XYZ file of C-alpha atoms in Angstrom:
109
model
C -146.793 32.060 60.420
C -148.437 30.199 56.987
C -146.212 26.938 57.090
C -146.764 25.881 53.772
C -145.319 29.460 52.276
C -141.987 28.460 54.401
C -141.152 25.260 53.332
C -141.656 22.884 50.144
C -140.980 19.926 50.581
C -140.156 17.274 47.155
C -139.797 14.201 46.338
C -137.261 14.104 43.495
C -135.668 11.282 41.707
C -132.387 12.226 40.651
C -131.769 10.224 37.117
C -134.835 9.943 34.811
C -134.783 8.583 31.239
C -136.604 10.711 28.215
C -139.233 7.326 29.228
C -139.249 7.319 32.087
C -139.559 11.668 32.174
C -142.684 11.588 30.246
C -144.218 8.498 32.729
C -144.156 11.207 35.574
C -145.389 13.658 34.139
C -148.422 12.487 32.477
C -149.129 9.801 35.949
C -147.806 12.649 38.808
C -150.138 15.582 39.697
C -147.928 18.018 39.723
C -144.764 16.803 38.653
C -142.668 17.979 36.256
C -138.272 17.313 34.766
C -135.711 19.378 34.585
C -133.177 18.168 32.028
C -129.970 17.644 32.667
C -128.530 17.851 29.192
C -124.858 17.156 29.554
C -125.349 13.844 31.841
C -128.754 13.160 29.494
C -130.821 12.583 32.204
C -134.060 14.198 33.773
C -134.206 15.335 37.611
C -138.362 14.409 38.208
C -139.554 16.705 40.767
C -143.021 16.448 42.608
C -144.387 17.875 45.709
C -144.647 15.851 48.722
C -147.688 15.722 50.559
C -150.206 12.763 51.443
C -152.298 13.268 47.774
C -148.770 12.793 45.855
C -146.648 10.326 48.385
C -149.143 6.946 47.280
C -148.354 8.212 43.611
C -143.858 8.526 44.445
C -143.730 4.637 45.802
C -145.790 3.010 42.788
C -143.681 5.324 40.046
C -140.588 4.756 42.155
C -141.575 0.319 42.377
C -142.338 0.520 38.622
C -139.316 2.074 36.813
C -137.424 -0.226 39.248
C -135.427 3.327 40.869
C -133.086 2.459 44.298
C -132.105 4.328 47.287
C -128.832 6.927 45.374
C -132.091 7.396 42.263
C -133.758 9.370 44.448
C -133.979 11.969 47.881
C -136.148 14.501 49.458
C -135.444 18.391 49.271
C -136.574 20.541 51.645
C -137.251 24.002 51.135
C -137.324 26.863 53.330
C -137.716 30.507 52.852
C -135.336 31.616 55.532
C -137.704 35.302 55.600
C -140.043 33.793 57.217
C -139.813 31.127 59.155
C -138.392 31.015 63.349
C -136.106 30.238 64.368
C -136.864 26.468 65.298
C -138.826 25.139 61.698
C -140.641 22.060 62.304
C -139.107 19.449 59.159
C -142.935 18.592 57.718
C -144.546 15.310 59.084
C -145.256 14.250 55.791
C -141.167 13.770 55.536
C -141.200 10.847 57.894
C -144.392 9.566 56.433
C -142.510 9.192 53.083
C -139.054 7.347 55.234
C -141.052 5.023 56.696
C -141.651 3.800 52.881
C -138.086 5.532 51.178
C -135.476 5.663 53.362
C -133.652 7.871 50.600
C -131.435 10.640 51.467
C -132.839 14.105 52.618
C -131.128 17.589 50.944
C -131.619 21.117 52.326
C -131.935 24.289 51.102
C -131.728 27.438 52.267
C -133.234 30.633 50.306
C -134.212 34.543 50.788
C -136.888 35.021 49.165
């Protein structure tokens, strides 16, 4: 089984302003933002990998964000996983630094 295609982990910044969204896109590789027009905010998303871990932590600290401003999103493709799917270790590594909430999204692509 190819775990990389069955489980995707994203670190999400849930309430960025416009300048923070530009900074995120500029400073973190593979980061992108989605505008939430009704709130005039942006949701920033970064693939959570060993390479991005320290950059995410640095951005979180520099932008003075709170735990309520972020989460870890674990997306599981149900067509490609076993009954018992392990959460990637990078999630526990991140939670040692930023103890934010987690969400799980189940898909059937």
